[in-house]
Coordinates of C-alpha atoms in Angstrom, one line a residue:
Chain Y
M1 CA -45.0 25.0 -5.0
E2 CA -41.5 23.6 -5.8
V3 CA -42.3 24.0 -9.6
P4 CA -42.5 27.9 -10.1
F5 CA -39.1 27.9 -7.8
A6 CA -37.9 25.3 -10.5
V7 CA -38.1 27.5 -13.5
M8 CA -37.0 30.5 -11.5
V9 CA -33.7 28.7 -10.7
G10 CA -33.0 27.6 -14.5
V11 CA -33.7 31.0 -15.4
L12 CA -31.6 32.9 -13.5
F13 CA -28.9 29.7 -14.0
A14 CA -28.9 30.6 -17.5
S15 CA -28.9 34.5 -17.3
G16 CA -26.3 34.6 -14.7
L17 CA -24.4 31.8 -17.4
Y18 CA -25.2 34.3 -20.2
L19 CA -23.8 37.6 -18.0
M20 CA -20.1 35.5 -17.5
M21 CA -19.9 34.4 -20.9
Q22 CA -19.6 38.6 -21.9
R23 CA -16.4 40.4 -22.4
N24 CA -16.7 43.0 -19.6
L25 CA -15.5 41.4 -16.8
M26 CA -17.8 43.4 -14.4
R27 CA -20.4 42.2 -16.3
F28 CA -18.9 38.7 -15.6
V29 CA -19.3 39.7 -11.7
F30 CA -22.4 40.6 -12.3
G31 CA -23.2 37.1 -13.5
L32 CA -21.4 35.6 -10.4
L33 CA -24.2 37.0 -8.4
V34 CA -27.0 35.9 -10.1
L35 CA -25.8 32.2 -10.3
S36 CA -24.7 32.5 -6.5
G37 CA -28.1 33.6 -5.8
S38 CA -30.1 30.8 -8.5
V39 CA -28.1 28.3 -6.8
N40 CA -28.7 29.3 -3.3
V41 CA -32.5 28.8 -4.3
L42 CA -31.6 25.8 -6.1
I43 CA -30.7 24.2 -2.5
F44 CA -33.6 25.9 -0.3
T45 CA -36.5 24.4 -3.3
A46 CA -34.3 21.1 -2.6
G47 CA -34.6 20.9 0.6
R48 CA -38.8 20.8 -0.3
L49 CA -41.0 24.1 0.8
T50 CA -43.2 24.0 3.5
R51 CA -45.4 27.2 4.1
G52 CA -46.0 28.5 7.6
A53 CA -44.5 26.0 9.6
A54 CA -41.1 27.6 11.4
P55 CA -39.4 24.4 12.6
V56 CA -39.4 24.9 16.6
I57 CA -39.9 22.5 18.7
P58 CA -42.8 23.4 21.3
A59 CA -42.8 23.0 25.3
G60 CA -42.1 19.9 26.7
L61 CA -42.6 17.8 23.5
S62 CA -38.8 16.7 22.2
T63 CA -39.5 16.6 18.3
P64 CA -42.1 19.0 16.4
A65 CA -45.9 18.7 16.7
G66 CA -47.0 18.1 12.5
E67 CA -44.6 18.8 9.4
V68 CA -42.4 21.6 9.6
A69 CA -40.4 23.4 7.5
N70 CA -36.7 21.5 5.8
A71 CA -34.1 24.0 8.3
L72 CA -31.0 22.0 7.2
P73 CA -31.5 23.7 3.6
Q74 CA -31.9 26.9 4.9
A75 CA -28.4 26.6 7.3
V76 CA -26.6 25.1 4.2
V77 CA -27.5 28.5 2.3
L78 CA -26.7 30.5 5.1
T79 CA -23.2 29.2 5.0
A80 CA -23.3 29.4 0.9
I81 CA -24.2 33.2 0.7
V82 CA -21.4 34.2 3.6
I83 CA -18.8 32.2 1.3
G84 CA -20.3 33.6 -1.7
F85 CA -19.8 37.3 -0.3
G86 CA -16.7 36.8 0.8
L87 CA -15.4 35.3 -2.9
I88 CA -17.7 38.5 -5.0
V89 CA -15.7 40.6 -2.5
F90 CA -12.3 39.3 -3.6
T91 CA -12.9 39.3 -7.3
L92 CA -14.5 42.6 -7.2
V93 CA -11.2 43.9 -5.2
L94 CA -9.1 41.7 -7.9
L95 CA -11.1 43.5 -11.0
L96 CA -10.2 47.2 -9.3
R97 CA -6.8 46.4 -9.3
V98 CA -6.7 44.9 -12.5
Y99 CA -8.2 48.0 -13.8
E100 CA -5.4 50.6 -11.7
R101 CA -2.8 48.5 -13.4
L102 CA -3.7 47.1 -16.9
G103 CA -6.0 50.3 -17.9
T104 CA -9.0 47.6 -19.1
V105 CA -11.3 44.7 -17.7
K106 CA -12.3 43.6 -21.2
T107 CA -11.2 40.3 -21.3
D108 CA -9.5 40.4 -25.3
E109 CA -7.6 44.1 -24.2
L110 CA -6.4 42.1 -21.1
G111 CA -3.5 39.8 -23.2
D112 CA -2.8 43.0 -25.3
A113 CA -2.3 45.6 -22.3
L114 CA -0.1 42.8 -20.4
V115 CA 2.1 42.8 -23.2
R116 CA 2.4 46.4 -24.2
L117 CA 3.0 47.5 -20.4
D118 CA 4.9 44.5 -18.9
D119 CA 8.6 45.5 -18.3
E120 CA 8.7 44.5 -14.7
D121 CA 11.4 42.7 -13.1
E122 CA 10.2 38.8 -12.8
V123 CA 11.0 37.3 -8.9
Chain I
M1 CA -12.3 10.9 19.7
N2 CA -9.2 10.4 18.1
L3 CA -7.6 13.7 18.2
F4 CA -4.9 12.9 15.2
V5 CA -7.6 13.1 12.6
V6 CA -8.8 16.2 13.4
A7 CA -5.1 17.8 14.1
P8 CA -3.8 17.8 10.3
V9 CA -6.7 20.9 10.4
I10 CA -6.1 22.2 13.8
V11 CA -2.5 22.8 13.5
P12 CA -2.1 25.3 10.8
L13 CA -4.9 26.9 11.5
F14 CA -4.1 27.6 14.5
S15 CA -0.6 29.0 13.8
A16 CA -2.4 30.8 10.9
A17 CA -4.2 32.6 14.1
V18 CA -1.1 33.4 15.9
L19 CA 1.1 34.2 12.6
L20 CA -1.6 37.2 12.0
L21 CA -1.2 38.6 15.7
L22 CA 2.6 38.4 14.6
R23 CA 2.2 40.2 11.7
H24 CA 4.7 42.8 13.0
S25 CA 7.7 40.2 13.1
Q26 CA 8.8 38.9 10.5
G27 CA 11.7 36.9 12.3
A28 CA 8.9 35.4 14.5
Q29 CA 6.8 34.3 11.8
R30 CA 9.2 32.7 9.4
V31 CA 10.0 30.5 12.9
L32 CA 6.2 29.7 13.5
A33 CA 5.3 29.5 10.2
T34 CA 8.6 26.5 9.5
L35 CA 7.8 24.6 13.0
S36 CA 4.3 24.7 12.1
T37 CA 4.9 22.8 9.2
V38 CA 6.6 20.3 10.7
A39 CA 4.1 20.0 13.2
S40 CA 1.9 19.4 10.8
V41 CA 4.1 16.4 9.0
V42 CA 4.5 14.7 12.4
V43 CA 0.7 14.7 12.6
A44 CA 0.1 13.5 10.0
A45 CA 2.9 10.9 10.2
V46 CA 0.9 9.5 13.5
L47 CA -2.5 9.4 11.3
M48 CA -1.0 7.4 8.3
A49 CA 0.7 4.8 11.3
Q50 CA -2.9 4.4 13.0
V51 CA -4.5 4.2 9.9
S52 CA -2.4 1.2 8.8
S53 CA -2.2 -0.5 12.0
G54 CA -5.9 -0.4 13.0
G55 CA -8.1 0.6 9.8
I56 CA -10.0 3.4 9.0
Q57 CA -10.6 6.7 12.0
V58 CA -13.3 8.5 12.3
V59 CA -14.2 11.2 13.9
Q60 CA -17.8 12.8 14.6
F61 CA -18.0 16.4 15.3
G62 CA -19.7 17.8 18.8
G63 CA -21.1 13.6 19.1
W64 CA -23.4 14.0 17.1
T65 CA -23.4 10.1 15.2
A66 CA -23.4 10.4 11.2
P67 CA -25.2 10.8 9.1
F68 CA -27.1 13.7 11.8
G69 CA -23.4 16.0 12.5
I70 CA -20.2 16.2 10.4
S71 CA -17.7 13.4 10.2
F72 CA -14.2 13.3 9.7
V73 CA -12.5 10.0 7.5
A74 CA -9.5 8.5 7.5
D75 CA -8.8 6.1 5.2
H76 CA -5.9 4.9 3.2
L77 CA -6.1 7.5 0.6
S78 CA -7.3 10.1 2.9
A79 CA -4.0 9.5 5.3
V80 CA -1.4 9.6 2.3
M81 CA -2.9 12.4 0.9
V82 CA -2.8 14.8 4.0
L83 CA 1.0 13.4 4.5
I84 CA 2.4 14.2 1.3
A85 CA 0.3 17.7 1.8
S86 CA 2.0 18.6 5.0
V87 CA 5.3 17.1 3.2
M88 CA 5.3 19.2 0.3
A89 CA 4.2 21.8 2.8
L90 CA 7.3 21.9 4.7
A91 CA 9.8 22.1 2.0
S92 CA 7.6 25.3 0.1
A93 CA 7.7 26.5 3.8
V94 CA 11.6 26.1 3.9
Y95 CA 12.0 27.3 0.3
A96 CA 10.0 30.2 0.9
L97 CA 12.4 31.3 3.8
R98 CA 14.2 33.0 1.1
D99 CA 12.3 33.2 -1.7
I100 CA 9.4 35.3 -0.5
D101 CA 10.2 39.1 -0.4
P102 CA 9.0 41.0 2.8
E103 CA 6.7 43.0 1.1
R104 CA 4.6 40.1 0.2
E105 CA 5.8 39.1 3.9
R106 CA 4.0 41.7 5.2
S107 CA 0.7 41.1 3.5
G108 CA 0.0 38.1 4.9
F109 CA 1.9 35.4 2.8
H110 CA 2.8 33.1 6.4
P111 CA -0.5 33.1 7.5
L112 CA -2.6 32.4 4.4
F113 CA 0.3 29.6 3.3
Q114 CA -1.3 27.9 6.6
V115 CA -5.0 28.1 6.0
L116 CA -4.0 26.9 2.4
L117 CA -3.0 24.0 3.6
V118 CA -5.8 23.6 6.3
G119 CA -8.1 23.8 3.5
I120 CA -6.1 20.7 1.8
N121 CA -5.9 18.7 4.3
G122 CA -9.6 19.5 5.6
A123 CA -10.9 18.5 1.8
F124 CA -9.3 15.1 2.2
L125 CA -10.7 14.1 5.7
T126 CA -13.9 15.4 5.5
G127 CA -16.5 13.1 5.0
D128 CA -19.6 15.2 4.0
L129 CA -20.4 16.7 1.2
F130 CA -21.5 19.9 1.8
N131 CA -17.9 20.2 4.5
L132 CA -16.3 19.4 1.5
Y133 CA -17.3 22.6 -0.4
V134 CA -16.5 24.4 2.2
W135 CA -13.0 23.2 2.4
F136 CA -12.8 24.2 -1.6
E137 CA -13.5 27.3 -0.8
V138 CA -11.1 27.9 2.0
L139 CA -8.4 26.3 0.1
L140 CA -9.6 28.4 -3.2
I141 CA -10.1 32.2 -1.4
S142 CA -5.8 31.9 0.0
S143 CA -5.1 30.7 -3.2
F144 CA -6.4 33.3 -4.8
V145 CA -5.0 35.9 -2.4
L146 CA -1.3 33.8 -2.5
L147 CA -1.5 33.9 -6.4
T148 CA -2.5 37.7 -6.6
L149 CA -0.4 38.1 -3.8
G150 CA 2.5 41.2 -5.4
G151 CA -0.1 42.8 -7.8
R152 CA 2.4 42.2 -10.7
R153 CA 0.5 42.4 -14.0
A154 CA 1.0 39.2 -14.9
Q155 CA -0.2 38.0 -11.8
L156 CA -3.7 39.8 -12.2
E157 CA -3.8 38.6 -15.2
G158 CA -3.5 35.3 -14.8
G159 CA -5.1 35.5 -10.9
I160 CA -8.3 36.7 -13.4
K161 CA -8.4 33.6 -15.2
Y162 CA -7.7 31.3 -12.3
V163 CA -10.1 33.0 -10.3
S164 CA -12.7 33.4 -12.4
V165 CA -13.1 29.9 -13.6
N166 CA -12.4 28.3 -10.4
L167 CA -15.6 30.2 -9.2
L168 CA -17.7 29.1 -12.4
S169 CA -16.8 25.2 -10.9
S170 CA -17.2 25.6 -7.2
M171 CA -21.2 26.9 -8.3
L172 CA -21.8 23.7 -10.8
F173 CA -19.9 21.9 -7.4
L174 CA -22.8 23.7 -5.5
A175 CA -25.1 23.4 -7.3
A176 CA -24.7 19.3 -7.9
I177 CA -24.8 19.1 -3.9
G178 CA -28.1 20.8 -3.7
L179 CA -29.2 18.6 -6.3
L180 CA -27.9 15.3 -4.6
Y181 CA -29.6 17.1 -1.6
G182 CA -32.9 17.3 -3.2
L183 CA -32.9 13.7 -4.3
T184 CA -31.5 11.8 -1.4
G185 CA -31.9 14.2 1.6
T186 CA -28.6 13.7 3.1
L187 CA -25.0 14.9 2.5
N188 CA -22.5 12.3 4.5
M189 CA -20.8 10.7 2.1
A190 CA -21.5 7.2 3.2
D191 CA -25.1 7.5 3.7
L192 CA -25.2 9.2 0.3
A193 CA -23.3 5.8 -0.6
V194 CA -25.9 3.8 0.9
E195 CA -29.0 6.3 -0.4
L196 CA -27.5 6.7 -4.0
R197 CA -28.5 2.6 -5.0
H198 CA -32.4 3.1 -4.3
Q199 CA -32.3 5.9 -6.8
D200 CA -33.1 6.3 -10.1
P201 CA -30.0 5.4 -11.9
G202 CA -30.4 8.0 -14.5
L203 CA -31.0 10.8 -12.4
V204 CA -27.7 9.8 -10.2
T205 CA -25.7 9.8 -13.2
T206 CA -26.6 12.9 -14.1
I207 CA -25.5 14.5 -11.1
A208 CA -22.6 12.3 -11.2
M209 CA -21.8 14.2 -14.8
L210 CA -22.1 17.6 -12.6
F211 CA -19.3 16.6 -10.0
M212 CA -17.6 15.2 -13.2
V213 CA -16.8 19.0 -14.7
A214 CA -17.4 20.7 -11.3
F215 CA -13.9 18.6 -10.2
G216 CA -12.5 18.6 -13.6
I217 CA -12.2 22.4 -13.5
K218 CA -10.3 21.6 -10.2
A219 CA -8.3 19.0 -11.6
A220 CA -7.1 20.8 -14.2
V221 CA -8.8 17.8 -17.1
F222 CA -8.9 18.0 -20.8
P223 CA -11.2 20.3 -21.8
L224 CA -11.1 22.2 -18.8
F225 CA -7.5 22.6 -18.1
F226 CA -6.9 26.2 -19.8
W227 CA -6.9 28.5 -16.8
L228 CA -4.0 26.6 -15.4
P229 CA -1.0 27.1 -17.4
A230 CA -1.8 31.0 -17.7
S231 CA -1.7 31.3 -13.6
Y232 CA 0.5 28.7 -12.4
H233 CA 4.3 30.2 -13.9
T234 CA 2.7 33.6 -12.1
P235 CA 3.4 33.9 -8.9
P236 CA 6.9 33.4 -6.7
I237 CA 8.2 29.6 -7.3
A238 CA 7.8 28.5 -3.4
I239 CA 3.8 29.3 -4.2
S240 CA 4.1 28.0 -7.6
A241 CA 5.6 24.9 -6.7
F242 CA 2.8 24.3 -4.0
F243 CA 0.4 25.0 -6.4
A244 CA 1.5 22.7 -9.3
G245 CA 2.1 19.9 -6.6
M246 CA -1.2 20.2 -4.7
L247 CA -3.6 22.0 -5.5
T248 CA -5.0 19.9 -9.0
K249 CA -4.6 16.8 -6.8
V250 CA -7.2 18.1 -4.5
G251 CA -9.5 18.2 -7.6
V252 CA -8.1 14.3 -8.2
Y253 CA -8.8 13.6 -5.2
A254 CA -12.8 14.5 -4.8
L255 CA -12.9 12.8 -8.2
M256 CA -11.6 9.6 -7.1
R257 CA -13.5 10.1 -3.7
V258 CA -16.9 10.7 -5.4
F259 CA -16.6 7.9 -8.2
T260 CA -15.8 4.9 -6.1
L261 CA -17.8 6.1 -3.0
L262 CA -20.9 7.6 -4.7
F263 CA -21.3 7.2 -8.7
T264 CA -20.6 3.7 -9.6
G265 CA -23.9 2.5 -10.2
D266 CA -23.0 3.1 -14.1
V267 CA -19.3 2.5 -14.5
G268 CA -19.8 1.5 -18.1
Y269 CA -20.8 4.8 -18.9
T270 CA -19.1 7.5 -16.2
H271 CA -15.6 5.9 -15.9
T272 CA -15.5 5.4 -20.0
I273 CA -15.9 8.7 -20.1
L274 CA -13.4 9.4 -17.6
L275 CA -11.0 7.2 -19.7
W276 CA -11.5 9.0 -22.6
V277 CA -10.8 12.4 -20.8
G278 CA -7.6 10.9 -19.0
A279 CA -6.4 9.7 -22.4
F280 CA -7.0 13.4 -24.2
T281 CA -5.7 14.8 -20.8
M282 CA -2.3 12.6 -20.8
V283 CA -2.1 13.9 -25.0
S284 CA -3.0 17.7 -25.1
G285 CA -0.8 18.4 -22.1
V286 CA 2.3 16.9 -23.3
L287 CA 1.8 18.2 -26.8
T288 CA 1.4 21.6 -26.0
A289 CA 4.2 21.5 -23.9
A290 CA 6.4 21.0 -26.5
A291 CA 5.6 24.2 -28.3
Q292 CA 6.9 26.4 -24.9
S293 CA 10.0 28.3 -24.4
D294 CA 9.1 29.1 -20.3
V295 CA 10.7 26.3 -18.0
R296 CA 7.5 27.1 -16.0
K297 CA 5.2 26.9 -19.0
I298 CA 6.6 23.7 -20.2
L299 CA 6.4 22.3 -16.9
S300 CA 2.7 23.4 -16.3
F301 CA 1.6 22.0 -19.4
H302 CA 3.3 18.7 -17.6
I303 CA 1.1 18.8 -14.5
I304 CA -1.7 18.5 -16.9
S305 CA -0.3 15.6 -18.9
Q306 CA 0.8 13.9 -15.7
I307 CA -3.4 14.1 -14.3
G308 CA -4.3 12.1 -17.5
Y309 CA -2.5 9.2 -15.7
M310 CA -3.9 9.5 -12.7
I311 CA -7.5 9.3 -14.2
M312 CA -6.8 6.7 -16.1
G313 CA -5.8 4.8 -13.3
L314 CA -9.5 5.8 -11.3
A315 CA -11.3 4.8 -14.8
L316 CA -10.3 1.6 -15.3
Y317 CA -11.4 0.5 -11.8
T318 CA -9.8 -2.4 -10.9
P319 CA -7.3 -2.9 -7.9
L320 CA -4.4 -2.4 -9.8
A321 CA -5.7 0.2 -11.1
L322 CA -6.2 2.7 -8.6
A323 CA -3.6 1.5 -6.5
G324 CA -1.4 2.7 -9.9
A325 CA -3.3 6.1 -9.4
V326 CA -2.5 6.7 -5.9
F327 CA 1.3 5.6 -6.3
Y328 CA 1.1 8.0 -9.4
L329 CA -0.1 10.9 -7.3
I330 CA 2.3 10.8 -4.8
H331 CA 5.2 10.2 -7.1
N332 CA 3.4 13.2 -9.1
I333 CA 3.5 15.9 -6.3
V334 CA 6.9 15.0 -5.2
A335 CA 8.4 15.3 -9.1
K336 CA 6.5 17.9 -9.9
A337 CA 7.0 20.6 -7.4
N338 CA 11.1 19.5 -7.0
L339 CA 10.8 20.5 -10.7
F340 CA 9.3 24.1 -10.4
L341 CA 11.7 24.6 -6.6
I342 CA 15.0 23.4 -9.3
A343 CA 13.8 25.8 -11.8
G344 CA 13.9 28.6 -9.3
I345 CA 16.6 28.0 -8.1
A346 CA 17.9 27.8 -11.9
R347 CA 16.3 31.5 -12.5
R348 CA 18.7 32.4 -9.6
L349 CA 21.6 31.4 -11.3
T350 CA 21.3 32.7 -15.0
G351 CA 18.7 35.6 -14.6
S352 CA 15.7 34.2 -16.6
F353 CA 13.1 31.0 -17.2
D354 CA 13.1 31.3 -21.3
L355 CA 15.1 28.4 -22.0
G356 CA 16.2 30.4 -25.8
R357 CA 17.9 33.0 -23.2
I358 CA 19.9 31.1 -20.6
G359 CA 22.5 27.8 -20.9
G360 CA 25.3 26.6 -19.3
L361 CA 24.1 25.5 -16.4
F362 CA 26.0 21.9 -15.9
K363 CA 28.8 23.8 -16.1
A364 CA 28.1 26.2 -13.8
A365 CA 26.2 23.9 -11.4
P366 CA 26.9 20.3 -11.5
F367 CA 25.1 19.3 -8.3
L368 CA 22.1 21.1 -9.5
S369 CA 22.1 19.9 -12.9
A370 CA 22.2 16.1 -11.1
L371 CA 19.1 17.2 -9.3
F372 CA 17.2 18.2 -12.3
L373 CA 18.2 14.5 -14.1
I374 CA 16.8 12.9 -10.7
A375 CA 13.2 14.9 -10.8
A376 CA 12.9 14.8 -14.6
L377 CA 14.2 10.8 -15.2
G378 CA 11.1 10.5 -12.5
L379 CA 8.9 12.4 -13.8
A380 CA 9.2 10.6 -17.5
G381 CA 9.4 7.3 -15.8
I382 CA 12.9 6.0 -16.0
P383 CA 13.8 3.3 -13.6
P384 CA 14.9 3.2 -10.6
L385 CA 13.2 6.6 -9.9
S386 CA 9.4 6.6 -8.3
G387 CA 8.0 7.2 -12.1
F388 CA 8.8 3.9 -13.6
W389 CA 6.9 2.0 -10.9
A390 CA 3.9 4.8 -11.5
K391 CA 4.0 4.2 -15.3
L392 CA 4.4 0.2 -14.7
L393 CA 1.3 0.3 -12.3
V394 CA -1.1 2.0 -14.5
V395 CA 0.4 0.5 -17.6
L396 CA 0.2 -2.9 -16.6
A397 CA -3.4 -2.3 -15.1
A398 CA -4.3 -1.1 -18.6
L399 CA -3.1 -4.3 -20.3
E400 CA -4.3 -6.1 -17.3
A401 CA -7.4 -4.9 -18.5
G402 CA -7.9 -5.3 -22.1
V403 CA -7.7 -2.1 -22.5
W404 CA -4.5 -2.2 -24.9
W405 CA -4.9 1.4 -26.6
I406 CA -4.7 3.2 -23.0
A407 CA -1.9 1.6 -22.4
A408 CA -0.1 2.3 -25.6
V409 CA -1.2 6.1 -25.2
A410 CA 0.5 6.2 -21.6
L411 CA 3.9 4.5 -23.2
G412 CA 3.8 7.0 -25.8
V413 CA 3.1 10.3 -23.6
G414 CA 5.5 8.5 -21.5
L415 CA 8.0 9.1 -24.3
L416 CA 7.1 12.4 -25.4
T417 CA 7.4 13.8 -21.6
L418 CA 11.1 12.5 -21.6
F419 CA 11.5 14.1 -24.6
S420 CA 10.4 17.5 -23.4
M421 CA 12.6 16.8 -20.1
T422 CA 15.5 16.8 -22.4
K423 CA 14.8 19.6 -24.2
I424 CA 15.0 21.7 -21.0
W425 CA 18.0 19.7 -20.4
Q426 CA 19.8 20.5 -23.6
Y427 CA 18.9 24.3 -23.6
A428 CA 19.2 25.3 -20.0
Y429 CA 22.0 22.8 -18.8
W430 CA 23.8 21.0 -21.6
K431 CA 24.4 24.3 -23.9
P432 CA 27.1 27.0 -23.4
A433 CA 25.3 30.7 -22.2
P434 CA 24.7 32.4 -24.8
D435 CA 26.3 35.5 -25.5
D436 CA 23.6 38.8 -24.5
A437 CA 22.5 35.9 -21.3
P438 CA 21.3 38.2 -18.6
V439 CA 23.0 38.1 -15.3
G440 CA 22.4 35.8 -12.2
A441 CA 23.6 35.8 -8.7
A442 CA 24.6 32.6 -6.7
P443 CA 21.3 31.8 -4.8
S444 CA 21.1 31.1 -1.0
R445 CA 22.2 27.6 -0.1
L446 CA 18.8 27.2 1.8
F447 CA 17.1 26.6 -1.6
Y448 CA 19.0 23.2 -1.8
A449 CA 17.8 21.5 1.3
P450 CA 13.8 20.9 0.5
V451 CA 15.3 20.3 -3.3
V452 CA 17.8 17.7 -2.4
G453 CA 14.5 16.4 0.6
L454 CA 12.5 15.8 -2.4
A455 CA 15.2 14.4 -5.2
A456 CA 15.8 11.6 -2.3
L457 CA 12.8 11.0 -1.6
T458 CA 11.9 10.4 -5.7
V459 CA 15.2 7.9 -5.3
L460 CA 13.9 6.3 -2.0
L461 CA 10.0 6.2 -3.7
G462 CA 12.2 4.1 -6.9
L463 CA 14.3 2.3 -4.6
W464 CA 12.0 0.8 -2.1
S465 CA 8.6 1.3 -3.4
T466 CA 7.3 -1.7 -1.7
P467 CA 6.1 0.5 1.2
L468 CA 3.9 3.1 -0.9
I469 CA 2.9 0.2 -3.1
G470 CA 1.5 -1.7 0.2
V471 CA -0.9 1.8 1.0
A472 CA -1.5 2.4 -2.7
D473 CA -2.5 -1.4 -2.5
A474 CA -4.5 -1.2 0.6
A475 CA -6.3 2.4 -0.3
A476 CA -7.5 0.7 -3.8
A477 CA -9.3 -2.2 -2.0
E478 CA -10.8 0.4 0.4
L479 CA -12.2 2.4 -3.1
L480 CA -13.2 -0.7 -4.2
D481 CA -15.2 -1.7 -1.3
P482 CA -17.4 1.2 -0.3
S483 CA -19.1 -1.1 2.4
R484 CA -15.7 -0.5 4.7
Y485 CA -15.7 3.4 4.4
V486 CA -19.6 3.1 5.0
G487 CA -19.0 0.8 7.8
A488 CA -16.5 2.7 9.4
V489 CA -18.9 5.9 9.4
L490 CA -22.6 4.1 10.4
G491 CA -21.7 1.5 12.1
P492 CA -21.9 -2.5 10.3
E493 CA -25.6 -2.4 9.6
A494 CA -25.3 -0.1 7.0
A495 CA -22.0 -1.4 5.5
A496 CA -24.2 -4.8 5.2
S497 CA -27.1 -3.6 3.9
L498 CA -24.9 -1.7 1.4
R499 CA -23.1 -4.8 0.6
A500 CA -26.0 -7.2 -0.2
V501 CA -27.6 -4.2 -2.6
L502 CA -23.9 -4.4 -4.1
E503 CA -24.0 -7.8 -4.6
A504 CA -27.8 -8.4 -5.8
S505 CA -26.5 -5.9 -8.8
L506 CA -23.7 -7.8 -9.5
G507 CA -26.0 -11.0 -9.2
G508 CA -28.6 -8.9 -11.7
D509 CA -25.6 -7.9 -14.2
Q510 CA -24.5 -11.7 -14.8

């Protein structure tokens, strides 16, 4: 069960990194989304996958009966998703501001745009 | 439960919440923000005193015993880092009172600065690897906003580089945590320290390299440093100075933590790479600094160069070298942040950061010139200032370990640092101002308060270095004997089992 997930993580990781190396920063953000998703799947898979056994303790017992799914990676992934969401939203807003102020989101044009437009006071 | 272990996080977190409520009253915000950093210094000093007298302090959150809950651990390294972070926050907060414009204050400068301190202190104190990731993100997201607050074009352009490279580093860090969890089934650092000794060394070293890259980006080591000089000079000086002093050092701290506590199974491999990384970081930082003419950019490249010395101390991995690295960390945070603050005052006096366009500061502001000389010569390592002891310790450690070439590199880079500092002196202070120099204005006296304080600290750490050397020695002893950390978190049984494993592996080597 873990092997196909591991392959999927590898493919997603590679696609994410490929997108992040593009000149268009919008694609960089998409790459970041894919990478962040693949890391979450990685953590989820690293906790080992158990099908159809929710980590619920039956009434009257103090430990689960038999083998159950690992709940810790799910808690970790949930935290990572929330953090990732905040970071992506910030990056998108930053990109929007860059586009408004510098007129481009291409990495190779940003420096030129800065030199061309920057007449602002430094303080 | 020892409240002072969590207080360095609670105090700024609480004030950040209150500051948000006070966002319409700038006067109240300023008073509270300053008081909060003063309170942070006080609780950090108490924690430092407790660790010095009572050894490693541990708090288990919610009463869950380790490794099931999240632990906060304050050993000598953590405590001294928390203390210096709080001191630097105080210095920057006082400087910010006059440096940060009302527009940025309305946009939330004060609460963001407190949240940045929360993230930094949390990262220093946590004993859980995933929790470390969370604190890293807390400090990153607030540093993102602080860096781009104001929205000047240069800030946005620098911000893009800073944000994108740091996000990539966070993803690698998280992936490494996931792999480590898959290998050992635990995230508690003390528990990992025990578990990793029973794992396949090849897999552990592979994950260690992932951590080296992730933290290496955050610490701005060669060849992963390019985001730093592209962004650190863009925000207002109060923010730049705090970033320059503290942020990369959180990465250095994380490297020191994982490469002493967790990844010491193959020191011959990992720490040799770190040694070369340290050497290249020192040399590339100082050489690229020579090509710059903006004071802030020169100083930014020197941040990188100086980090090489700390990585060198970690890589040599002897008691003297680690003590030197800790001393270097503290000394450098103070001297580097102070140089930024001084550059800010000079900018107000002369109207520019560009060395070619300014001059005559020695005549116009002799007191500022003296302060610059203290910080600059301290950074270059001239006795009796703090940088001299820092360099002496790491160079002695290199000679003691028989790695003479790195000692030669360290001394050579020290000489080039001195050259770079005399270049700033020559252009900004000594030569007369050019005819077409921009006009400046006399800065507020309040700017001088933190600068004088930090310069005094540089002199004090040089003339009276015994206390800090004592702390650095104690920190190095703890770092080199992970069983003390493990014993404090998991109890004596786990420490004894780790000690047995370590001794067995030592016996196997001989």
